[in-house]
Short mmCIF file of C-alpha atoms in Angstrom, two decimals:
data_model
loop_
_atom_site.label_atom_id
_atom_site.label_comp_id
_atom_site.label_asym_id
_atom_site.label_seq_id
_atom_site.Cartn_x
_atom_site.Cartn_y
_atom_site.Cartn_z
CA UNK A 281 -15.17 -79.81 16.25
CA UNK A 282 -13.62 -76.54 17.35
CA UNK A 283 -13.68 -73.01 16.11
CA UNK A 284 -10.24 -71.29 15.97
CA UNK A 285 -10.29 -67.59 16.77
CA UNK A 286 -8.15 -64.78 16.77
CA UNK A 287 -8.27 -61.92 19.38
CA UNK A 288 -7.58 -58.31 18.68
CA UNK A 289 -4.60 -56.21 20.26
CA UNK A 290 -3.13 -53.01 19.99
CA UNK A 291 0.14 -53.99 18.64
CA UNK A 292 -0.03 -56.61 15.99
CA UNK A 293 -0.11 -55.25 12.60
CA UNK A 294 -2.99 -55.69 10.15
CA UNK A 295 -0.62 -56.91 7.62
CA UNK A 296 0.79 -59.58 9.64
CA UNK A 297 -2.69 -60.93 10.47
CA UNK A 298 -3.46 -61.07 6.79
CA UNK A 299 -0.40 -62.71 6.17
CA UNK A 300 -1.00 -65.33 8.88
CA UNK A 301 -4.35 -66.25 7.69
CA UNK A 302 -3.23 -66.66 4.28
CA UNK A 303 -0.19 -68.92 5.51
CA UNK A 304 -1.69 -70.94 8.48
CA UNK A 305 -5.20 -71.17 7.54
CA UNK A 306 -4.97 -71.11 3.65
CA UNK A 307 -7.44 -68.28 3.34
CA UNK A 308 -7.53 -66.14 -0.08
CA UNK A 309 -6.11 -62.41 0.32
CA UNK A 310 -9.74 -61.33 0.46
CA UNK A 311 -10.94 -64.03 2.88
CA UNK A 312 -8.04 -63.08 5.23
CA UNK A 313 -8.70 -59.28 5.00
CA UNK A 314 -12.46 -59.95 5.90
CA UNK A 315 -11.36 -61.93 8.96
CA UNK A 316 -8.74 -59.41 9.88
CA UNK A 317 -11.34 -56.52 9.75
CA UNK A 318 -13.75 -58.70 11.93
CA UNK A 319 -10.88 -59.30 14.55
CA UNK A 320 -10.19 -55.41 14.33
CA UNK A 321 -13.83 -54.06 14.64
CA UNK A 322 -15.39 -56.84 16.93
CA UNK A 323 -12.47 -57.87 18.95
CA UNK A 324 -12.27 -61.55 17.80
CA UNK A 325 -12.81 -63.44 14.47
CA UNK A 326 -13.26 -66.94 13.61
CA UNK A 327 -10.22 -68.54 11.23
CA UNK A 328 -11.99 -71.82 10.64
CA UNK A 329 -13.46 -75.23 12.31
CA UNK A 330 -11.43 -78.16 12.62
CA UNK A 331 -10.89 -81.15 14.65
CA UNK A 332 -9.57 -80.60 18.19
CA UNK A 333 -5.83 -81.73 17.15
CA UNK A 334 -5.57 -79.75 14.03
CA UNK A 335 -7.25 -76.53 16.05
CA UNK A 336 -4.54 -77.04 18.62
CA UNK A 337 -1.82 -77.29 16.11
CA UNK A 338 -2.88 -73.97 14.17
CA UNK A 339 -3.04 -72.15 17.65
CA UNK A 340 0.44 -73.08 18.41
CA UNK A 341 1.60 -71.98 15.05
CA UNK A 342 0.05 -68.67 15.29
CA UNK A 343 1.43 -67.97 18.68
CA UNK A 344 4.84 -69.29 17.24
CA UNK A 345 5.04 -66.99 14.32
CA UNK A 346 3.70 -64.14 16.26
CA UNK A 347 6.33 -64.47 18.93
CA UNK A 348 9.02 -64.64 16.07
CA UNK A 349 7.85 -61.39 14.99
CA UNK A 350 7.51 -59.83 18.18
CA UNK A 351 3.54 -59.57 18.39
CA UNK A 352 1.28 -60.57 21.37
CA UNK A 353 -1.29 -61.91 19.19
CA UNK A 354 -3.55 -64.39 20.73
CA UNK A 355 -5.44 -67.30 19.38
CA UNK A 356 -7.89 -69.62 21.12
CA UNK A 357 -10.47 -72.16 20.21
CA UNK A 358 -14.05 -72.89 21.17
CA UNK A 359 -16.14 -76.15 20.78
CA UNK A 360 -18.70 -75.88 18.08
#
């Protein structure tokens, strides 16, 4: 299993991160806000734990949606 992580940057808006967490990771508004604040304050936040293939797909989706909006948001995964 793999943790999917979001990494803080100085350009991606908090609203976009919350929207992304709700859309890609099926988080509630409250959960998404909590994760977004963790990313903002700690520099990284865990979006969820998935199989390798699912984690890889979610990371690709995050990067695609961020690029479409012009944000440099970075996502990665780490083995649990």
